[in-house]
Amino acid sequence: VTDATRRPTAAVVGAGPAGLIAAEILARAGVTVVVHERMPSPGRKFLMAGRGGLNLTHSEPFERFVARYGRAAERLRPALEAFPPEALVRWCEGLGQPTFVGSSGRVFPTTMKASPLLRAWLRRLDELGVEVRLRRRWLGWTDSGALAFDDEAEGRIEARSDATVLAFGGASWPRLGSDGGWRTALERAGAPVVPFRPSNMGVVARWSDVFAERFAGEPLKSILFRFGDRAVRGEAVIARYGLEGGAIYALSAPLREAIERNGSATLVLDLKPDTPLDRLTERLSRPRAGQSTANVLRKAAGLPPAQIGLLREGAPDALVAGPGALAAAVKALPLRLTGVQGLDRAISSAGGLDLDAVGPDYALRARPGVFVAGEMLDWEAPTGGYLLQASFATGVAAARGALSRLGLKEPVATPAAAM
Ligand SMILES: Cc1cc2nc3c(=O)[nH]c(=O)nc-3n(C[C@H](O)[C@H](O)[C@H](O)COP(=O)(O)OP(=O)(O)OC[C@H]3O[C@@H](n4cnc5c(N)ncnc54)[C@H](O)[C@@H]3O)c2cc1C
């Protein structure tokens, strides 16, 4: 409860998208906000996300969108309904960054980058009076309940506020700032944390040296990737260690779980998804006139060298068998995967603060007045804009939770309320 003569205060920890959107909503409602960030500049992972084209969100129908969050879908639904993809697009455009829908339904800012958006956003936050304190790492709570920080310039400091929003991010790419180092402090406070695991990461295949040497970096286009009862059509890239890229990321959660359980998993590739098996068999059966199998595969099946190499890796026997077996291998090429890439290079992480430790208003049950948001929560989703959308939506939900605890309402006539 705040006294009526002063503005209520909020501390936001973590200057990623979840923390910054929470700061914006709180500041618009009249709260004095300080954002604490351990790195020398805000939004480092957000900027990194912009490197390969900032995929802000996705334009598919809402029900399909929500389902992308798998086990966490129903828990995240209210936050996503309250701040859906259209709201994120409006917010982005409100910062002078027009967006477009790409061929796959993914939504990007026209510039494709995060930097102009982040610049405009930080300017707006500054105008709203939000203070951003950098190089300040959160350590936990003091015995009296204050936030304790290690500040590079001031040493150990404490901060008190009427409400707190924690938005530490996940645990992938730790050198960008989010390293999961907050786990012990939260567990000590009575909030369980599910161990972090890589998500949207590459998978390890034991390539021959010759194949790795020749084809690392080669894209694999228009292939159907099957694992268990899931099938994804899309692109992957051959890496020295195995495979990476969108189609692999889309299957990364079940692949990771199977590899954890069994030590390996078999991914099945259809290299010619638009050609039925019988037609392919017929094409491969035409007289070869002394041509090598590789040449036949290239000419009759239209397979590029990298995919012929892949066949040699996954089904060496098929290359010396008859056309029927060869066609069958092209349509269902088994690749044995023996591991996954680590958190260091994964795009996101699974695990994090147990959703049962969090109320529907994104309040931390163990610590009244503390709200949590973003990738630090235990949900995962494929690439396609789902990661940023849920980070933003939970940031909005946490800020609204904090406002309601402070007895404040969001102003109606502002762009934030229209979001
Ligand atoms: C290479 C790459 C590409 C990506 N591309 C996309 C994409 O195109 N689309 C998409 O939707 N998502 C993408 N993502 C994922 C997306 O960037 C993240 O999901 C999102 O940034 C998470 O937001 P957040 O605010 O929860 O956490 P973060 O952005 O990680 O921010 C958390 C902040 O908290 C700070 N922090 C952590 N611990 C402390 C502490 N103890 N004290 C103080 N501060 C602390 C961190 O330094 C960090 O600045 C990509 C990620 C990577 C790595």
Coordinates of N, CA and C and ligand atoms in Angstrom, one line a residue, residues 12-20 36-57 106-108 133 135-140 148-150 167-182 200 344-349 373-377 379 382-392 394, ligand 1:
V12 N 12.3 -3.0 -11.9 CA 12.3 -4.0 -13.0 C 13.7 -4.6 -13.1
V13 N 13.9 -5.9 -13.0 CA 15.2 -6.4 -13.1 C 15.3 -7.2 -14.5
G14 N 16.2 -6.8 -15.3 CA 16.4 -7.4 -16.6 C 15.9 -6.4 -17.7
A15 N 16.8 -5.9 -18.6 CA 16.4 -5.0 -19.6 C 16.3 -5.7 -21.0
G16 N 15.6 -6.9 -21.0 CA 15.2 -7.5 -22.2 C 13.8 -7.1 -22.6
P17 N 13.2 -7.6 -23.6 CA 11.9 -7.2 -24.0 C 10.8 -7.4 -22.9
A18 N 10.9 -8.4 -22.2 CA 9.9 -8.6 -21.1 C 10.0 -7.5 -20.0
G19 N 11.2 -7.2 -19.6 CA 11.4 -6.2 -18.6 C 11.1 -4.8 -19.1
L20 N 11.5 -4.5 -20.3 CA 11.3 -3.2 -20.8 C 9.8 -2.9 -21.1
H36 N 16.9 -2.4 -13.6 CA 18.3 -2.8 -13.3 C 18.8 -3.9 -14.2
E37 N 19.9 -3.7 -14.8 CA 20.4 -4.6 -15.8 C 21.9 -4.9 -15.6
R38 N 22.3 -6.1 -15.6 CA 23.7 -6.5 -15.3 C 24.7 -6.2 -16.4
M39 N 24.2 -6.1 -17.7 CA 25.1 -5.9 -18.8 C 25.4 -4.4 -19.0
P40 N 26.4 -4.0 -19.7 CA 26.7 -2.6 -20.0 C 25.7 -1.9 -20.9
S41 N 24.8 -2.7 -21.5 CA 23.8 -2.0 -22.4 C 22.5 -2.9 -22.4
P42 N 21.4 -2.3 -22.6 CA 20.1 -3.1 -22.5 C 19.9 -3.9 -23.8
G43 N 19.0 -4.9 -23.7 CA 18.5 -5.6 -24.8 C 19.5 -6.3 -25.7
R44 N 20.5 -6.9 -25.1 CA 21.5 -7.5 -26.0 C 21.0 -8.8 -26.7
K45 N 20.2 -9.6 -26.1 CA 19.7 -10.7 -26.8 C 18.6 -10.3 -27.9
F46 N 17.9 -9.3 -27.6 CA 16.9 -8.7 -28.5 C 17.7 -8.3 -29.8
L47 N 18.8 -7.6 -29.6 CA 19.6 -7.2 -30.7 C 20.2 -8.4 -31.5
M48 N 20.6 -9.4 -30.8 CA 21.1 -10.6 -31.4 C 20.0 -11.2 -32.2
A49 N 18.8 -11.2 -31.7 CA 17.6 -11.8 -32.4 C 17.4 -11.1 -33.7
G50 N 17.8 -9.8 -33.8 CA 17.6 -9.0 -35.0 C 18.6 -9.3 -36.0
R51 N 19.7 -10.0 -35.7 CA 20.8 -10.2 -36.6 C 20.3 -11.0 -37.9
G52 N 19.6 -12.1 -37.6 CA 19.2 -12.9 -38.7 C 17.8 -12.5 -39.2
G53 N 17.3 -11.3 -38.9 CA 16.0 -10.9 -39.2 C 15.1 -11.0 -38.0
L54 N 14.6 -9.9 -37.5 CA 13.8 -9.9 -36.2 C 12.4 -10.4 -36.5
N55 N 12.2 -11.7 -36.1 CA 10.9 -12.3 -36.3 C 10.1 -12.0 -35.0
L56 N 9.3 -10.9 -35.1 CA 8.6 -10.4 -34.0 C 7.5 -11.3 -33.5
T57 N 6.7 -11.8 -34.4 CA 5.5 -12.6 -34.0 C 5.1 -13.3 -35.3
R106 N 5.3 -15.3 -40.9 CA 6.0 -14.7 -39.8 C 6.0 -13.2 -40.0
V107 N 6.0 -12.4 -38.9 CA 6.0 -11.0 -39.0 C 7.3 -10.4 -38.6
F108 N 7.8 -9.4 -39.4 CA 9.1 -8.8 -39.2 C 8.9 -7.3 -39.3
R133 N 19.5 1.5 -15.0 CA 20.8 1.4 -14.3 C 21.5 0.1 -14.8
R135 N 25.1 -2.4 -15.6 CA 26.2 -3.1 -14.9 C 25.8 -3.3 -13.4
R136 N 24.6 -3.8 -13.2 CA 24.1 -4.0 -11.9 C 23.4 -5.3 -11.8
R137 N 24.1 -6.3 -11.2 CA 23.6 -7.7 -11.1 C 22.8 -7.9 -9.9
W138 N 21.6 -8.5 -10.1 CA 20.7 -8.8 -8.9 C 21.3 -10.1 -8.3
L139 N 21.4 -10.0 -6.9 CA 21.9 -11.2 -6.2 C 20.9 -12.0 -5.5
G140 N 19.8 -11.3 -5.1 CA 18.7 -11.9 -4.3 C 18.1 -10.9 -3.4
A148 N 18.9 -7.0 -3.5 CA 20.4 -6.8 -3.3 C 21.0 -6.9 -4.7
F149 N 21.9 -6.0 -5.0 CA 22.6 -5.9 -6.3 C 24.1 -5.8 -6.1
D150 N 24.8 -6.3 -7.1 CA 26.3 -6.0 -7.1 C 26.4 -5.0 -8.3
A167 N 12.6 -10.1 -14.7 CA 12.6 -10.6 -16.1 C 14.0 -10.9 -16.6
F168 N 14.5 -12.0 -16.0 CA 15.9 -12.3 -16.2 C 16.2 -13.0 -17.5
G169 N 15.2 -13.4 -18.2 CA 15.4 -14.2 -19.5 C 15.7 -15.6 -19.2
G170 N 16.0 -16.4 -20.3 CA 16.3 -17.8 -20.1 C 17.8 -18.0 -19.8
A171 N 18.3 -19.1 -20.4 CA 19.7 -19.4 -20.1 C 20.5 -19.8 -21.3
S172 N 20.0 -19.4 -22.5 CA 20.8 -19.7 -23.7 C 21.7 -18.4 -24.0
W173 N 22.7 -18.6 -24.8 CA 23.6 -17.5 -25.1 C 24.0 -16.7 -23.8
P174 N 24.5 -17.3 -22.8 CA 24.7 -16.6 -21.5 C 25.6 -15.4 -21.6
R175 N 26.5 -15.4 -22.7 CA 27.3 -14.2 -22.8 C 26.5 -12.9 -23.1
L176 N 25.3 -13.1 -23.5 CA 24.4 -11.9 -23.8 C 23.8 -11.4 -22.5
G177 N 24.0 -12.1 -21.4 CA 23.5 -11.6 -20.1 C 22.6 -12.5 -19.3
S178 N 21.7 -13.2 -20.0 CA 20.8 -14.1 -19.3 C 21.5 -15.5 -19.1
D179 N 21.9 -15.7 -17.9 CA 22.7 -16.9 -17.6 C 22.1 -17.9 -16.6
G180 N 20.8 -17.5 -16.2 CA 20.2 -18.4 -15.2 C 20.8 -18.3 -13.8
G181 N 21.7 -17.4 -13.6 CA 22.3 -17.3 -12.3 C 21.4 -16.9 -11.1
W182 N 20.2 -16.6 -11.4 CA 19.2 -16.2 -10.4 C 18.5 -17.4 -9.7
N200 N 15.4 -25.0 -29.3 CA 15.7 -24.4 -30.7 C 17.2 -24.5 -30.9
D344 N 24.9 -22.8 -24.7 CA 25.8 -21.7 -25.2 C 25.3 -21.2 -26.5
R345 N 24.9 -22.0 -27.4 CA 24.5 -21.6 -28.8 C 23.0 -21.8 -29.1
A346 N 22.3 -22.3 -28.2 CA 20.8 -22.6 -28.4 C 20.1 -21.2 -28.6
I347 N 19.1 -21.1 -29.4 CA 18.4 -19.9 -29.5 C 17.6 -19.6 -28.3
S348 N 17.1 -20.6 -27.6 CA 16.3 -20.3 -26.4 C 16.5 -21.5 -25.4
S349 N 15.8 -21.4 -24.3 CA 16.0 -22.5 -23.3 C 14.6 -23.0 -22.9
A373 N 8.3 -12.4 -15.5 CA 7.9 -12.4 -16.9 C 9.0 -12.9 -17.8
G374 N 8.6 -13.3 -19.0 CA 9.6 -13.6 -20.1 C 10.1 -15.0 -20.1
E375 N 11.2 -15.2 -20.8 CA 11.7 -16.5 -21.0 C 12.2 -17.2 -19.7
M376 N 12.4 -16.5 -18.6 CA 12.8 -17.1 -17.4 C 11.7 -18.1 -16.9
L377 N 10.5 -18.0 -17.4 CA 9.4 -18.9 -16.9 C 9.5 -20.2 -17.7
W379 N 8.5 -22.2 -20.1 CA 7.7 -22.6 -21.3 C 8.7 -22.6 -22.4
P382 N 8.7 -23.0 -30.6 CA 9.6 -23.0 -31.7 C 10.0 -21.6 -32.1
T383 N 10.9 -21.5 -33.1 CA 11.1 -20.1 -33.7 C 9.9 -19.8 -34.6
G384 N 9.8 -18.5 -34.9 CA 8.6 -18.1 -35.7 C 8.0 -16.9 -35.1
G385 N 8.7 -16.3 -34.1 CA 8.1 -15.1 -33.4 C 7.4 -15.5 -32.1
Y386 N 7.3 -16.7 -31.8 CA 6.6 -17.2 -30.6 C 7.4 -16.8 -29.3
L387 N 8.7 -16.8 -29.4 CA 9.5 -16.5 -28.2 C 9.3 -15.0 -27.8
L388 N 9.5 -14.1 -28.7 CA 9.3 -12.7 -28.4 C 7.9 -12.4 -28.0
Q389 N 6.9 -13.0 -28.7 CA 5.5 -12.7 -28.4 C 5.2 -13.1 -27.0
A390 N 5.6 -14.2 -26.5 CA 5.3 -14.6 -25.1 C 6.1 -13.8 -24.2
S391 N 7.3 -13.4 -24.5 CA 8.1 -12.6 -23.6 C 7.4 -11.2 -23.4
F392 N 6.9 -10.6 -24.5 CA 6.2 -9.4 -24.4 C 4.9 -9.6 -23.7
T394 N 3.9 -11.8 -21.5 CA 4.0 -12.0 -20.1 C 4.5 -10.8 -19.4
Ligands
LIG1 C1 20.4 -15.9 -31.9 C2 19.0 -15.6 -31.4 C3 18.0 -15.3 -32.3 C4 16.7 -15.1 -31.9 N1 15.8 -14.8 -32.8 C5 14.5 -14.6 -32.4 C6 13.5 -14.2 -33.3 O1 13.7 -13.9 -34.5 N2 12.2 -14.2 -32.8 C7 11.8 -14.5 -31.5 O2 10.7 -14.5 -31.2 N3 12.8 -14.8 -30.6 C8 14.1 -14.8 -31.0 N4 15.1 -15.1 -30.1 C9 14.7 -15.3 -28.7 C10 14.4 -14.0 -28.0 O3 15.4 -13.1 -28.2 C11 14.2 -14.2 -26.5 O4 13.2 -15.2 -26.2 C12 13.8 -12.9 -25.7 O5 14.9 -12.0 -25.8 C13 13.5 -13.2 -24.2 O6 13.2 -12.0 -23.6 P1 13.3 -11.8 -22.1 O7 13.1 -10.3 -21.8 O8 12.6 -12.8 -21.3 O9 14.9 -12.1 -21.8 P2 16.2 -11.5 -22.3 O10 16.0 -10.8 -23.6 O11 17.2 -12.6 -22.2 O12 16.6 -10.4 -21.3 C14 16.9 -10.6 -19.9 C15 17.8 -9.6 -19.4 O13 18.0 -9.8 -18.0 C16 19.3 -9.5 -17.7 N5 19.7 -10.3 -16.4 C17 19.8 -11.6 -16.3 N6 20.1 -11.9 -15.0 C18 20.3 -10.7 -14.4 C19 20.7 -10.4 -13.0 N7 21.0 -11.3 -12.1 N8 20.7 -9.1 -12.7 C20 20.4 -8.1 -13.6 N9 20.1 -8.4 -14.9 C21 20.0 -9.7 -15.3 C22 20.1 -10.0 -18.9 O14 21.4 -9.4 -19.0 C23 19.1 -9.6 -20.0 O15 19.5 -8.3 -20.5 C24 16.4 -15.3 -30.5 C25 17.4 -15.6 -29.6 C26 18.7 -15.8 -30.0 C27 19.8 -16.1 -29.0

